[in-house]
Short mmCIF file of C-alpha atoms in Angstrom, two decimals:
data_model
loop_
_atom_site.label_atom_id
_atom_site.label_comp_id
_atom_site.label_asym_id
_atom_site.label_seq_id
_atom_site.Cartn_x
_atom_site.Cartn_y
_atom_site.Cartn_z
CA MET A 1 -31.89 113.84 157.10
CA SER A 2 -32.88 113.31 153.48
CA THR A 3 -30.76 114.68 150.65
CA GLU A 4 -32.86 116.96 148.43
CA ILE A 5 -32.06 117.43 144.74
CA THR A 6 -33.91 119.74 142.35
CA THR A 7 -33.60 119.25 138.61
CA ASP A 8 -35.50 119.59 135.33
CA VAL A 9 -35.82 115.89 134.60
CA VAL A 10 -35.38 112.68 136.54
CA VAL A 11 -34.77 109.69 134.29
CA ILE A 12 -35.49 106.36 135.98
CA GLY A 13 -33.23 103.77 134.36
CA ALA A 14 -29.82 104.29 132.78
CA GLY A 15 -30.15 101.78 129.95
CA PRO A 16 -29.54 102.77 126.33
CA CYS A 17 -32.91 104.51 125.84
CA GLY A 18 -32.60 106.47 129.09
CA LEU A 19 -29.06 107.51 128.23
CA PHE A 20 -30.06 108.71 124.78
CA ALA A 21 -32.94 110.64 126.36
CA ALA A 22 -30.32 112.69 128.23
CA PHE A 23 -28.84 113.65 124.86
CA GLU A 24 -32.16 114.77 123.37
CA LEU A 25 -33.11 116.59 126.59
CA GLY A 26 -29.66 118.16 126.78
CA LEU A 27 -30.01 119.65 123.31
CA LEU A 28 -33.09 121.42 124.70
CA ASP A 29 -31.16 122.66 127.76
CA LEU A 30 -32.84 120.29 130.19
CA LYS A 31 -30.70 118.97 133.04
CA CYS A 32 -31.07 115.27 133.89
CA HIS A 33 -30.49 113.20 136.96
CA PHE A 34 -30.52 109.42 136.54
CA ILE A 35 -31.66 106.94 139.16
CA ASP A 36 -30.83 103.27 138.59
CA ILE A 37 -30.95 100.16 140.75
CA LEU A 38 -27.75 98.83 139.17
CA ASP A 39 -24.27 100.05 140.05
CA ARG A 40 -23.40 101.33 136.56
CA PRO A 41 -25.02 102.55 133.36
CA GLY A 42 -26.18 100.30 130.52
CA GLY A 43 -29.19 98.52 132.00
CA GLN A 44 -30.00 95.12 130.54
CA CYS A 45 -27.44 95.62 127.76
CA ALA A 46 -24.55 95.94 130.17
CA GLU A 47 -25.90 93.64 132.86
CA LEU A 48 -27.23 90.66 130.93
CA TYR A 49 -25.17 90.61 127.76
CA PRO A 50 -22.26 93.08 127.88
CA GLU A 51 -20.11 91.02 125.52
CA LYS A 52 -22.80 89.73 123.21
CA PRO A 53 -23.17 91.35 119.79
CA ILE A 54 -26.15 93.51 118.80
CA TYR A 55 -26.70 93.79 115.04
CA ASP A 56 -29.64 96.20 114.70
CA ILE A 57 -28.34 99.54 115.94
CA PRO A 58 -28.28 102.00 113.01
CA GLY A 59 -24.74 102.80 111.95
CA PHE A 60 -23.20 99.87 113.84
CA PRO A 61 -23.08 96.65 111.80
CA VAL A 62 -22.23 95.03 115.11
CA VAL A 63 -21.77 96.44 118.60
CA THR A 64 -21.66 94.84 122.05
CA GLY A 65 -23.94 95.95 124.84
CA GLN A 66 -20.98 97.42 126.70
CA HIS A 67 -19.57 99.22 123.67
CA LEU A 68 -22.96 100.77 122.93
CA THR A 69 -23.22 101.89 126.55
CA ASP A 70 -19.72 103.37 126.48
CA ASN A 71 -20.51 105.29 123.29
CA LEU A 72 -23.79 106.63 124.67
CA MET A 73 -21.98 107.79 127.81
CA ALA A 74 -19.47 109.65 125.62
CA GLN A 75 -22.28 111.14 123.54
CA ILE A 76 -24.12 112.59 126.55
CA ALA A 77 -20.98 113.73 128.40
CA PRO A 78 -21.34 117.38 127.18
CA PHE A 79 -24.60 117.62 129.12
CA ALA A 80 -23.08 116.29 132.34
CA PRO A 81 -26.06 114.30 133.57
CA GLU A 82 -25.74 113.13 137.17
CA PHE A 83 -26.05 109.48 138.10
CA HIS A 84 -27.43 107.97 141.29
CA PHE A 85 -26.74 104.24 141.22
CA ASN A 86 -27.73 101.44 143.59
CA ARG A 87 -31.06 102.94 144.49
CA MET A 88 -34.65 102.44 143.61
CA VAL A 89 -37.43 105.00 143.29
CA ASN A 90 -40.03 104.05 145.84
CA SER A 91 -42.63 106.73 145.18
CA ILE A 92 -43.59 109.56 142.85
CA GLU A 93 -46.04 112.24 143.96
CA LYS A 94 -47.41 115.01 141.81
CA GLN A 95 -47.22 118.38 143.55
CA ALA A 96 -49.74 121.23 143.40
CA ASP A 97 -47.54 123.17 140.96
CA GLY A 98 -47.43 120.20 138.54
CA SER A 99 -43.89 119.14 139.44
CA PHE A 100 -42.97 115.79 140.95
CA ARG A 101 -41.46 114.63 144.23
CA LEU A 102 -39.63 111.32 144.04
CA ALA A 103 -38.35 109.38 147.05
CA THR A 104 -35.65 106.72 146.77
CA ASP A 105 -34.71 103.85 149.06
CA ALA A 106 -31.45 105.70 149.74
CA ASP A 107 -33.30 108.44 151.62
CA GLU A 108 -33.11 111.03 148.83
CA ILE A 109 -35.83 113.33 147.61
CA PHE A 110 -35.80 114.56 144.02
CA HIS A 111 -37.88 117.48 142.79
CA ALA A 112 -38.36 117.44 139.01
CA LYS A 113 -40.59 119.13 136.48
CA VAL A 114 -40.65 116.01 134.32
CA VAL A 115 -40.12 112.29 135.01
CA VAL A 116 -39.01 109.85 132.33
CA ILE A 117 -39.39 106.16 133.08
CA ALA A 118 -36.88 104.22 130.99
CA ALA A 119 -36.75 101.14 133.17
CA GLY A 120 -36.72 98.44 130.47
CA GLY A 121 -38.20 95.25 131.86
CA GLY A 122 -38.48 96.80 135.32
CA SER A 123 -36.20 96.82 138.34
CA PHE A 124 -33.35 94.38 138.50
CA GLN A 125 -33.68 92.29 141.62
CA PRO A 126 -31.28 89.64 142.92
CA LYS A 127 -32.28 86.05 142.26
CA ARG A 128 -33.04 84.11 145.39
CA PRO A 129 -31.10 80.82 145.45
CA PRO A 130 -33.05 77.57 145.63
CA VAL A 131 -32.71 77.07 149.39
CA GLU A 132 -35.72 76.35 151.56
CA GLY A 133 -36.48 78.93 154.23
CA ILE A 134 -33.86 81.46 153.11
CA GLU A 135 -36.41 84.30 153.29
CA ALA A 136 -36.36 84.14 157.11
CA PHE A 137 -32.69 85.18 157.15
CA GLU A 138 -32.75 87.83 154.42
CA ASN A 139 -31.47 91.30 155.32
CA GLN A 140 -30.35 90.04 158.72
CA SER A 141 -27.63 87.51 157.96
CA VAL A 142 -28.27 86.72 154.27
CA PHE A 143 -27.64 89.60 151.88
CA TYR A 144 -27.71 89.90 148.11
CA SER A 145 -25.45 92.95 148.00
CA VAL A 146 -22.98 94.67 150.28
CA ARG A 147 -24.13 98.10 151.32
CA LYS A 148 -21.92 98.47 154.40
CA MET A 149 -18.70 96.51 154.50
CA ASP A 150 -18.60 96.86 158.26
CA ASP A 151 -21.57 94.49 158.53
CA PHE A 152 -19.14 91.75 157.48
CA ARG A 153 -16.23 92.65 159.76
CA GLY A 154 -15.22 89.77 162.03
CA GLN A 155 -17.90 87.49 160.54
CA ASP A 156 -17.73 83.98 159.10
CA VAL A 157 -18.70 84.81 155.53
CA VAL A 158 -19.87 82.38 152.86
CA ILE A 159 -20.09 83.73 149.30
CA VAL A 160 -21.81 81.70 146.59
CA GLY A 161 -21.32 82.31 142.88
CA GLY A 162 -18.75 82.42 140.12
CA GLY A 163 -19.23 85.81 138.49
CA ASP A 164 -17.67 89.22 139.02
CA SER A 165 -19.82 90.12 142.04
CA ALA A 166 -18.88 86.91 143.87
CA LEU A 167 -15.19 87.31 143.12
CA ASP A 168 -15.06 91.07 143.80
CA TRP A 169 -16.67 90.70 147.21
CA THR A 170 -14.52 87.68 148.03
CA LEU A 171 -11.45 89.85 147.50
CA ASN A 172 -12.90 92.91 149.26
CA LEU A 173 -14.21 91.12 152.33
CA GLN A 174 -11.39 88.63 152.88
CA PRO A 175 -9.21 91.14 154.79
CA ILE A 176 -11.97 92.04 157.28
CA ALA A 177 -13.87 88.73 157.64
CA ARG A 178 -12.98 86.24 160.37
CA SER A 179 -13.24 83.48 157.77
CA LEU A 180 -14.33 83.45 154.16
CA THR A 181 -15.57 80.52 152.11
CA LEU A 182 -16.29 80.84 148.40
CA VAL A 183 -18.66 78.24 146.95
CA HIS A 184 -19.29 77.73 143.24
CA ARG A 185 -20.85 74.90 141.29
CA ARG A 186 -17.64 74.34 139.35
CA ALA A 187 -14.05 75.51 139.43
CA VAL A 188 -14.53 77.67 136.34
CA PHE A 189 -15.41 81.32 136.83
CA LYS A 190 -17.06 83.95 134.64
CA ALA A 191 -15.31 86.77 136.46
CA ALA A 192 -12.38 88.90 135.32
CA PRO A 193 -9.27 86.69 135.06
CA ALA A 194 -7.27 89.04 137.31
CA SER A 195 -9.83 88.60 140.10
CA VAL A 196 -9.81 84.82 139.65
CA ASN A 197 -6.00 84.78 139.87
CA LYS A 198 -6.04 86.90 143.06
CA MET A 199 -8.69 84.66 144.62
CA GLN A 200 -6.71 81.52 143.75
CA ALA A 201 -3.57 83.04 145.27
CA LEU A 202 -5.47 83.72 148.51
CA VAL A 203 -6.73 80.12 148.48
CA GLY A 204 -3.12 78.99 148.04
CA GLU A 205 -2.11 81.09 151.07
CA GLY A 206 -4.89 79.53 153.12
CA LYS A 207 -6.72 82.84 153.55
CA ILE A 208 -9.84 81.74 151.63
CA ASN A 209 -11.58 78.41 151.60
CA PHE A 210 -12.87 77.48 148.11
CA LEU A 211 -15.36 74.63 147.64
CA THR A 212 -17.07 73.32 144.52
CA GLY A 213 -20.65 72.55 145.35
CA GLN A 214 -24.08 73.96 146.08
CA ILE A 215 -25.91 75.24 149.15
CA ALA A 216 -28.46 72.74 150.39
CA LYS A 217 -29.72 74.13 153.69
CA LEU A 218 -29.24 76.88 156.25
CA ASP A 219 -29.15 76.46 160.03
CA GLY A 220 -29.92 79.26 162.44
CA ALA A 221 -32.66 81.03 164.36
CA ASP A 222 -34.27 84.46 164.65
CA GLY A 223 -32.87 85.64 161.33
CA GLN A 224 -29.30 84.68 162.22
CA ILE A 225 -27.63 81.82 160.37
CA ASN A 226 -24.91 79.81 162.06
CA HIS A 227 -24.13 77.06 159.52
CA VAL A 228 -24.47 76.56 155.77
CA HIS A 229 -24.88 72.98 154.60
CA LEU A 230 -23.27 72.26 151.26
CA ILE A 231 -23.38 69.42 148.80
CA THR A 232 -19.85 69.24 147.43
CA ASP A 233 -17.88 66.93 145.20
CA ALA A 234 -16.20 65.65 148.35
CA GLY A 235 -19.50 64.91 150.10
CA ASP A 236 -21.88 66.86 152.32
CA LEU A 237 -20.29 69.55 154.47
CA SER A 238 -21.45 71.94 157.17
CA VAL A 239 -19.57 75.25 157.18
CA PRO A 240 -19.83 77.74 160.08
CA ALA A 241 -21.33 80.93 158.71
CA THR A 242 -22.73 84.12 160.20
CA ARG A 243 -23.14 85.93 156.88
CA LEU A 244 -24.20 84.50 153.51
CA LEU A 245 -23.87 86.38 150.23
CA PRO A 246 -25.46 84.49 147.33
CA PHE A 247 -24.74 85.99 143.89
CA PHE A 248 -27.06 84.10 141.56
CA GLY A 249 -27.55 86.91 139.10
CA LEU A 250 -30.42 89.30 138.62
CA THR A 251 -33.93 89.12 137.33
CA MET A 252 -36.34 91.89 136.41
CA LYS A 253 -39.58 92.72 138.17
CA LEU A 254 -41.87 95.66 137.55
CA GLY A 255 -41.41 96.64 141.20
CA PRO A 256 -42.80 99.86 142.66
CA VAL A 257 -43.71 101.22 139.17
CA ALA A 258 -46.91 99.19 139.51
CA ASP A 259 -47.98 101.39 142.44
CA TRP A 260 -47.50 104.81 140.85
CA GLY A 261 -51.04 105.12 139.55
CA LEU A 262 -50.08 104.84 135.88
CA GLU A 263 -52.25 103.00 133.40
CA LEU A 264 -50.65 99.61 132.82
CA ASN A 265 -51.07 96.88 130.24
CA ASP A 266 -49.55 93.47 130.97
CA ASN A 267 -46.69 94.89 133.09
CA THR A 268 -45.95 97.72 130.67
CA ILE A 269 -46.90 101.39 130.89
CA VAL A 270 -49.46 102.68 128.42
CA VAL A 271 -48.30 105.77 126.50
CA ASP A 272 -49.46 107.85 123.56
CA THR A 273 -47.40 107.79 120.37
CA GLU A 274 -47.17 111.55 119.95
CA LYS A 275 -45.29 112.35 123.14
CA PHE A 276 -44.77 108.96 124.83
CA GLN A 277 -46.54 110.40 127.82
CA THR A 278 -48.19 108.12 130.39
CA SER A 279 -51.68 108.54 131.81
CA VAL A 280 -50.16 111.11 134.21
CA PRO A 281 -49.17 114.33 132.38
CA GLY A 282 -45.49 115.08 132.95
CA ILE A 283 -44.53 111.43 133.41
CA PHE A 284 -43.20 109.84 130.24
CA ALA A 285 -42.22 106.22 129.54
CA ILE A 286 -39.80 105.19 126.80
CA GLY A 287 -38.15 101.94 125.75
CA ASP A 288 -39.16 98.40 126.63
CA ILE A 289 -41.30 99.44 129.59
CA ASN A 290 -43.95 101.20 127.49
CA SER A 291 -46.69 99.84 125.29
CA TYR A 292 -48.75 101.25 122.45
CA PRO A 293 -50.28 99.76 119.32
CA GLY A 294 -47.51 98.39 117.11
CA LYS A 295 -44.79 98.61 119.78
CA LEU A 296 -41.55 96.84 118.90
CA LYS A 297 -39.20 96.19 121.81
CA LEU A 298 -36.07 97.42 120.07
CA ILE A 299 -33.39 99.82 121.29
CA LEU A 300 -33.95 101.64 118.00
CA SER A 301 -37.59 102.30 118.93
CA GLY A 302 -36.54 103.68 122.32
CA PHE A 303 -34.22 106.19 120.67
CA HIS A 304 -37.07 107.50 118.50
CA GLU A 305 -39.35 107.67 121.53
CA ALA A 306 -36.70 109.63 123.45
CA ALA A 307 -36.52 112.30 120.75
CA LEU A 308 -40.28 112.88 120.67
CA MET A 309 -40.53 112.74 124.46
CA ALA A 310 -37.86 115.46 124.80
CA GLN A 311 -39.82 117.91 122.65
CA ALA A 312 -42.91 117.36 124.80
CA ALA A 313 -40.88 117.62 128.01
CA LYS A 314 -39.53 121.00 126.90
CA ALA A 315 -43.08 122.26 126.39
CA ILE A 316 -43.78 121.38 130.04
CA THR A 317 -40.61 122.87 131.52
CA SER A 318 -40.78 126.07 129.42
CA PRO A 319 -44.47 126.70 128.78
CA GLY A 320 -45.12 129.28 126.09
CA GLU A 321 -41.56 129.18 124.79
CA ARG A 322 -41.32 128.57 121.05
CA VAL A 323 -38.92 125.69 120.43
CA VAL A 324 -37.27 125.83 117.01
CA PHE A 325 -36.36 122.40 115.77
CA GLN A 326 -32.67 122.27 114.78
CA TYR A 327 -30.26 119.74 113.31
CA THR A 328 -26.91 119.03 114.97
CA THR A 329 -25.26 119.06 111.52
CA SER A 330 -26.17 122.69 110.86
CA SER A 331 -27.04 124.44 114.11
CA THR A 332 -24.15 126.37 115.65
CA LYS A 333 -26.19 126.68 118.84
CA LEU A 334 -26.48 122.92 119.19
CA GLN A 335 -22.84 122.43 118.25
CA LYS A 336 -21.83 124.88 120.99
CA LYS A 337 -23.84 122.85 123.50
CA LEU A 338 -22.01 119.75 122.30
CA GLY A 339 -18.67 121.53 122.66
CA VAL A 340 -17.74 121.15 119.00
CA ALA A 341 -18.23 124.73 117.74
CA MET B 1 -43.48 70.56 112.13
CA LYS B 2 -45.14 70.90 115.51
CA ILE B 3 -44.09 71.27 119.09
CA LEU B 4 -46.40 70.55 122.00
CA VAL B 5 -46.10 72.94 124.91
CA THR B 6 -47.85 72.55 128.24
CA ASP B 7 -48.23 75.89 130.01
CA GLN B 8 -48.05 76.59 133.75
CA ALA B 9 -51.80 76.04 134.04
CA GLY B 10 -51.47 72.53 132.61
CA ASP B 11 -53.03 73.28 129.21
CA GLU B 12 -51.30 71.80 126.19
CA HIS B 13 -50.81 73.89 123.04
CA GLU B 14 -49.83 72.59 119.64
CA LEU B 15 -47.54 75.20 118.07
CA GLU B 16 -46.14 75.43 114.59
CA GLY B 17 -42.41 74.90 115.01
CA LEU B 18 -40.19 76.71 112.56
CA ASP B 19 -37.00 75.04 111.43
CA GLY B 20 -33.96 76.96 112.71
CA TRP B 21 -35.94 78.99 115.26
CA ARG B 22 -35.31 78.75 118.95
CA THR B 23 -38.01 76.94 120.89
CA MET B 24 -38.30 80.00 123.14
CA GLU B 25 -39.05 82.23 120.15
CA VAL B 26 -41.90 80.00 118.99
CA ILE B 27 -43.39 79.80 122.50
CA ARG B 28 -43.10 83.57 122.97
CA ASP B 29 -44.46 84.46 119.55
CA TRP B 30 -47.50 82.24 120.10
CA GLY B 31 -48.27 84.29 123.19
CA LEU B 32 -47.72 81.69 125.89
CA ASN B 33 -46.69 82.75 129.40
CA ILE B 34 -42.91 82.89 129.01
CA LYS B 35 -40.82 85.79 130.27
CA ALA B 36 -37.63 85.22 128.24
CA GLU B 37 -36.27 88.53 129.48
CA CYS B 38 -32.83 88.42 127.86
CA GLY B 39 -34.30 87.61 124.44
CA GLY B 40 -32.27 84.47 123.86
CA ALA B 41 -28.81 85.50 125.02
CA CYS B 42 -28.55 82.59 127.51
CA SER B 43 -28.28 85.12 130.32
CA CYS B 44 -31.44 84.97 132.43
CA ALA B 45 -33.06 81.48 132.83
CA THR B 46 -36.58 82.88 132.34
CA CYS B 47 -37.38 80.54 129.43
CA HIS B 48 -36.89 77.40 131.53
CA VAL B 49 -38.74 74.30 130.30
CA TYR B 50 -38.93 70.61 131.16
CA VAL B 51 -38.34 68.43 128.11
CA GLU B 52 -40.35 65.20 128.00
CA ASP B 53 -38.53 61.88 128.17
CA GLY B 54 -37.63 60.59 124.74
CA TRP B 55 -36.99 64.13 123.50
CA PHE B 56 -34.53 65.24 126.21
CA ASP B 57 -31.87 62.79 125.03
CA LYS B 58 -32.14 64.03 121.45
CA LEU B 59 -30.91 67.49 122.42
CA PRO B 60 -27.26 68.53 122.33
CA PRO B 61 -25.89 68.82 125.88
CA PRO B 62 -26.24 72.19 127.62
CA SER B 63 -23.31 74.61 127.65
CA ASP B 64 -21.66 75.50 130.97
CA ASP B 65 -23.45 78.88 130.84
CA GLU B 66 -26.81 77.15 130.47
CA GLU B 67 -26.00 74.73 133.31
CA ASP B 68 -25.02 77.64 135.57
CA LEU B 69 -28.28 79.42 134.82
CA LEU B 70 -30.39 76.30 135.38
CA TYR B 71 -28.78 75.88 138.79
CA SER B 72 -29.93 79.39 139.66
CA THR B 73 -33.61 78.47 139.23
CA LEU B 74 -35.83 77.38 142.07
CA ASP B 75 -37.44 74.60 140.08
CA LYS B 76 -34.68 72.74 138.25
CA LYS B 77 -35.37 69.10 137.41
CA PRO B 78 -33.18 66.48 135.69
CA ASN B 79 -34.94 67.25 132.37
CA SER B 80 -34.61 71.03 132.63
CA ARG B 81 -33.37 73.07 129.68
CA LEU B 82 -33.48 76.70 128.60
CA SER B 83 -35.79 76.83 125.59
CA CYS B 84 -33.67 79.58 124.00
CA GLN B 85 -30.93 77.00 123.62
CA ILE B 86 -33.07 74.42 121.79
CA LEU B 87 -32.84 75.07 118.06
CA LEU B 88 -35.75 73.51 116.21
CA SER B 89 -35.17 71.07 113.39
CA GLU B 90 -37.15 68.28 111.74
CA ASP B 91 -35.61 65.87 114.28
CA LEU B 92 -37.60 67.63 116.98
CA ASP B 93 -40.95 67.46 115.16
CA GLY B 94 -43.49 66.55 117.87
CA MET B 95 -41.25 67.50 120.83
CA ARG B 96 -43.15 67.95 124.08
CA VAL B 97 -42.05 70.49 126.67
CA THR B 98 -43.62 72.00 129.79
CA LEU B 99 -43.08 75.58 130.89
CA ALA B 100 -41.40 75.71 134.32
CA PRO B 101 -43.11 77.92 136.92
CA SER B 102 -40.02 80.17 136.97
CA SER B 103 -40.45 81.06 133.31
CA ALA B 104 -43.80 82.76 133.90
CA LYS B 105 -44.19 86.51 133.57
CA GLU B 106 -44.94 88.37 136.81
#
């Protein structure tokens, strides 16, 4: 049975612009639920360059993607937005009363008066490794994420990659797998040092097999792999495998957004510059995913767009109500909402 | 200075190369079909190019991060580089590169 959630606003995408939208909407008493395909907030900032410096956020001479995300999360905490990670919105349908019904790939239904698309460059999707014929095994014995650990119990698991995902799942699955082989192009890892140390200790105990090399070919039939062929420094090898988890990073695709009936322009969503509303009233788009004359793809621009969008969203959720514009520096009402007065 | 860029359709474009700019930035700003989704942070491999012989050897070697990313592409060749990691200078005046299929926008 589907889980049903009713809220004022669903924000699709928990990157910096989406997060700041929750602040602007919160000041206007609008409750937000976030849906994001990643497993944590921050979007591209946190996923692609968490440790790299950003120099053009007002008030921060320099800030990393992760630090900016952490600060935005602290800033919106008074409004207690709810987060739904690891899922994708498959469909949005406008209802007779003007509200929206959204369905996710995690069998949830959201009912919202307003939808804000803040999906940056689109949905993050796992990169498919350069192995011929891998598509035939996907979602049966080749997976790009672990949704149910039990699917790996008692299996011969091969994990490929050298980042946090590869190392985390190596450590998590080792106790339940029949065998586990970690393969990476080189013996240097980009994962947390503590995870690397734990993995190396398990290799030392003979509980994990680690090989430097690349996958060359898969053997199997009817969606089920049985061997992974590797090109390693020590020569070509064939490793028994019933599950393969390649972690080659993520790439962005527009994804289902393209099918929601919104006016698009070169993989971006066309909006007006007064409200940042799409061609469907009640659906807004802010940040890198929108386009309008003069658009600059800057986080700064997305923050501005979020503020204007929130005013327009309030007019939809509370028709006829007069909204008095207030400053957080001087409004006791706003300060009470923020928990500082 | 100029760089010569062949797009995924096989058409060659002569672009004004700007000293100190990243090759990716020039290709993107001239409107060619390059995704470059991370904006030059060496984090995505969507600005993948093939550098023509004679120019490839003039480039500084790739970092480990760049090598890792190139190995994640479906269309790596021996002369593959990420164009965000090629800083333009007078030494590269006339460099020829070809956009890899994997660098195209959707």
